[in-house]
mmCIF file of C-alpha atoms in Angstrom:
data_model
loop_
_atom_site.group_PDB
_atom_site.id
_atom_site.type_symbol
_atom_site.label_atom_id
_atom_site.label_comp_id
_atom_site.label_asym_id
_atom_site.label_seq_id
_atom_site.Cartn_x
_atom_site.Cartn_y
_atom_site.Cartn_z
ATOM 1 C CA UNK U 1 -60.662 232.434 16.654
ATOM 2 C CA UNK U 2 -57.697 230.507 15.232
ATOM 3 C CA UNK U 3 -60.025 227.827 13.866
ATOM 4 C CA UNK U 4 -62.109 230.430 11.977
ATOM 5 C CA UNK U 5 -59.012 232.237 10.745
ATOM 6 C CA UNK U 6 -57.440 229.019 9.454
ATOM 7 C CA UNK U 7 -60.685 227.959 7.780
ATOM 8 C CA UNK U 8 -61.112 231.312 6.031
ATOM 9 C CA UNK U 9 -57.600 230.961 4.576
ATOM 10 C CA UNK U 10 -58.182 227.413 3.323
ATOM 11 C CA UNK U 11 -58.168 227.674 -0.458
ATOM 12 C CA UNK U 12 -61.270 226.801 -2.445
ATOM 13 C CA UNK U 13 -60.461 224.954 -5.654
ATOM 14 C CA UNK U 14 -61.842 226.185 -8.947
ATOM 15 C CA UNK U 15 -65.172 224.577 -9.927
ATOM 16 C CA UNK U 16 -66.086 223.923 -6.287
ATOM 17 C CA UNK U 17 -68.809 225.462 -4.146
ATOM 18 C CA UNK U 18 -68.190 225.877 -0.394
ATOM 19 C CA UNK U 19 -70.579 225.096 2.458
ATOM 20 C CA UNK U 20 -69.297 226.773 5.646
ATOM 21 C CA UNK U 21 -70.550 225.913 9.149
ATOM 22 C CA UNK U 22 -69.479 227.306 12.519
ATOM 23 C CA UNK U 23 -70.475 225.819 15.880
ATOM 24 C CA UNK U 24 -69.643 226.748 19.451
ATOM 25 C CA UNK U 25 -68.367 223.729 21.315
ATOM 26 C CA UNK U 26 -66.863 223.226 24.763
ATOM 27 C CA UNK U 27 -64.701 225.847 26.468
ATOM 28 C CA UNK U 28 -65.873 228.679 24.170
ATOM 29 C CA UNK U 29 -64.119 227.074 21.226
ATOM 30 C CA UNK U 30 -65.510 227.169 17.722
ATOM 31 C CA UNK U 31 -65.634 224.226 15.384
ATOM 32 C CA UNK U 32 -65.505 225.078 11.685
ATOM 33 C CA UNK U 33 -66.761 222.534 9.154
ATOM 34 C CA UNK U 34 -66.187 223.013 5.427
ATOM 35 C CA UNK U 35 -67.815 220.955 2.716
ATOM 36 C CA UNK U 36 -66.461 221.651 -0.765
ATOM 37 C CA UNK U 37 -68.851 220.428 -3.438
ATOM 38 C CA UNK U 38 -67.590 220.035 -6.978
ATOM 39 C CA UNK U 39 -69.969 221.809 -9.316
ATOM 40 C CA UNK U 40 -71.893 219.753 -11.820
ATOM 41 C CA UNK U 41 -72.467 221.232 -15.236
ATOM 42 C CA UNK U 42 -75.191 220.198 -17.624
ATOM 43 C CA UNK U 43 -74.210 218.553 -20.906
ATOM 44 C CA UNK U 44 -74.488 221.738 -22.963
ATOM 45 C CA UNK U 45 -72.144 223.698 -20.716
ATOM 46 C CA UNK U 46 -69.721 220.772 -20.568
ATOM 47 C CA UNK U 47 -69.588 220.571 -24.375
ATOM 48 C CA UNK U 48 -68.977 224.333 -24.617
ATOM 49 C CA UNK U 49 -66.200 224.242 -22.003
ATOM 50 C CA UNK U 50 -64.644 221.201 -23.629
ATOM 51 C CA UNK U 51 -64.692 222.816 -27.084
ATOM 52 C CA UNK U 52 -62.866 225.818 -25.605
ATOM 53 C CA UNK U 53 -60.433 223.382 -23.955
ATOM 54 C CA UNK U 54 -61.255 224.924 -20.588
ATOM 55 C CA UNK U 55 -62.580 221.856 -18.861
ATOM 56 C CA UNK U 56 -62.861 218.188 -19.799
ATOM 57 C CA UNK U 57 -66.185 216.407 -19.663
ATOM 58 C CA UNK U 58 -66.990 215.316 -16.140
ATOM 59 C CA UNK U 59 -68.990 212.225 -15.322
ATOM 60 C CA UNK U 60 -68.417 212.364 -11.601
ATOM 61 C CA UNK U 61 -67.904 214.931 -8.878
ATOM 62 C CA UNK U 62 -66.391 215.054 -5.438
ATOM 63 C CA UNK U 63 -67.594 216.225 -2.034
ATOM 64 C CA UNK U 64 -64.815 216.937 0.446
ATOM 65 C CA UNK U 65 -65.043 217.708 4.150
ATOM 66 C CA UNK U 66 -62.456 219.475 6.311
ATOM 67 C CA UNK U 67 -62.790 220.520 9.929
ATOM 68 C CA UNK U 68 -60.872 223.036 12.007
ATOM 69 C CA UNK U 69 -60.807 222.350 15.745
ATOM 70 C CA UNK U 70 -58.210 222.615 18.536
ATOM 71 C CA UNK U 71 -55.991 224.610 16.149
ATOM 72 C CA UNK U 72 -55.819 221.548 13.896
ATOM 73 C CA UNK U 73 -57.230 220.836 10.473
ATOM 74 C CA UNK U 74 -58.022 217.448 8.966
ATOM 75 C CA UNK U 75 -60.482 215.527 6.791
ATOM 76 C CA UNK U 76 -62.619 213.414 9.137
ATOM 77 C CA UNK U 77 -64.846 211.908 6.467
ATOM 78 C CA UNK U 78 -63.929 210.612 3.036
ATOM 79 C CA UNK U 79 -66.781 210.198 0.587
ATOM 80 C CA UNK U 80 -66.838 208.262 -2.655
ATOM 81 C CA UNK U 81 -67.341 209.946 -6.019
ATOM 82 C CA UNK U 82 -70.840 210.948 -7.062
ATOM 83 C CA UNK U 83 -71.404 209.768 -10.614
ATOM 84 C CA UNK U 84 -73.722 211.530 -13.043
ATOM 85 C CA UNK U 85 -77.305 210.375 -12.566
ATOM 86 C CA UNK U 86 -76.486 208.690 -9.269
ATOM 87 C CA UNK U 87 -78.560 209.712 -6.231
ATOM 88 C CA UNK U 88 -76.385 208.207 -3.495
ATOM 89 C CA UNK U 89 -72.915 208.521 -2.037
ATOM 90 C CA UNK U 90 -70.834 206.119 0.022
ATOM 91 C CA UNK U 91 -68.826 206.978 3.122
ATOM 92 C CA UNK U 92 -65.380 205.495 2.508
ATOM 93 C CA UNK U 93 -63.969 206.456 5.904
ATOM 94 C CA UNK U 94 -65.086 208.363 9.005
ATOM 95 C CA UNK U 95 -62.320 209.006 11.535
ATOM 96 C CA UNK U 96 -62.328 211.759 14.148
ATOM 97 C CA UNK U 97 -58.895 210.784 15.473
ATOM 98 C CA UNK U 98 -58.729 211.923 19.111
ATOM 99 C CA UNK U 99 -61.763 214.223 18.811
ATOM 100 C CA UNK U 100 -64.317 211.575 19.839
ATOM 101 C CA UNK U 101 -66.991 212.034 22.493
ATOM 102 C CA UNK U 102 -67.393 215.782 21.980
ATOM 103 C CA UNK U 103 -70.376 215.862 19.608
ATOM 104 C CA UNK U 104 -68.196 216.765 16.626
ATOM 105 C CA UNK U 105 -69.184 213.656 14.634
ATOM 106 C CA UNK U 106 -72.874 214.463 15.129
ATOM 107 C CA UNK U 107 -72.366 218.012 13.855
ATOM 108 C CA UNK U 108 -70.459 216.749 10.818
ATOM 109 C CA UNK U 109 -73.266 214.291 9.998
ATOM 110 C CA UNK U 110 -75.906 217.023 10.391
ATOM 111 C CA UNK U 111 -74.017 219.262 7.954
ATOM 112 C CA UNK U 112 -73.409 216.372 5.561
ATOM 113 C CA UNK U 113 -77.116 215.554 5.436
ATOM 114 C CA UNK U 114 -77.969 219.197 4.687
ATOM 115 C CA UNK U 115 -75.392 219.380 1.885
ATOM 116 C CA UNK U 116 -76.517 216.054 0.381
ATOM 117 C CA UNK U 117 -80.163 217.114 0.386
ATOM 118 C CA UNK U 118 -79.221 220.311 -1.462
ATOM 119 C CA UNK U 119 -77.404 218.125 -3.992
ATOM 120 C CA UNK U 120 -80.564 215.987 -4.341
ATOM 121 C CA UNK U 121 -78.759 212.930 -2.983
ATOM 122 C CA UNK U 122 -81.331 210.550 -1.535
ATOM 123 C CA UNK U 123 -79.171 207.836 0.012
ATOM 124 C CA UNK U 124 -76.041 207.710 2.134
ATOM 125 C CA UNK U 125 -74.252 204.348 2.367
ATOM 126 C CA UNK U 126 -72.150 204.162 5.522
ATOM 127 C CA UNK U 127 -70.748 200.763 6.431
ATOM 128 C CA UNK U 128 -70.152 200.139 10.127
ATOM 129 C CA UNK U 129 -66.532 199.599 11.129
ATOM 130 C CA UNK U 130 -65.541 196.433 12.952
ATOM 131 C CA UNK U 131 -64.552 198.569 15.969
ATOM 132 C CA UNK U 132 -68.124 199.898 16.246
ATOM 133 C CA UNK U 133 -69.871 196.587 15.632
ATOM 134 C CA UNK U 134 -70.559 195.973 19.342
ATOM 135 C CA UNK U 135 -72.444 199.301 19.563
ATOM 136 C CA UNK U 136 -74.360 198.805 16.296
ATOM 137 C CA UNK U 137 -77.851 198.873 17.855
ATOM 138 C CA UNK U 138 -77.293 202.245 19.509
ATOM 139 C CA UNK U 139 -75.733 203.628 16.282
ATOM 140 C CA UNK U 140 -78.646 202.439 14.172
ATOM 141 C CA UNK U 141 -81.160 203.934 16.623
ATOM 142 C CA UNK U 142 -79.212 207.220 16.673
ATOM 143 C CA UNK U 143 -78.962 207.426 12.896
ATOM 144 C CA UNK U 144 -82.634 206.601 12.309
ATOM 145 C CA UNK U 145 -83.668 209.236 14.848
ATOM 146 C CA UNK U 146 -81.236 211.887 13.582
ATOM 147 C CA UNK U 147 -80.948 211.367 9.847
ATOM 148 C CA UNK U 148 -83.909 210.591 7.676
ATOM 149 C CA UNK U 149 -83.391 209.984 3.976
ATOM 150 C CA UNK U 150 -86.060 208.757 1.601
#
């Protein structure tokens, strides 16, 4: 319950849309995954907001992920900016700290894929770390089976 309570109190920034996921994991604990997607406005709305000095023109937007598990909160995945007209995003970093081997990374990737599809993102670039290079074949097989982009 602490994970859900902490997640519900986590502030949503203005001009962001929240994607909220809850999963039951081991020992009756709940994992909460938040994806905060920066809203993208069309050119007409951007000009109107800019003329009112409410919001500068935006040519990129952010997608942020935060998880709540074991009464902790952290950002396990850092994504690059999504530029206007771009249909892909790059994973800058993916680090679960000590939360490995519990299926949490798989759940985060499942949620990420759902959010990206809703954003009409067609490609996810995720370089393999040098630590994971030895297991690359099993990772590639897993990703191809689990995540299918165009």
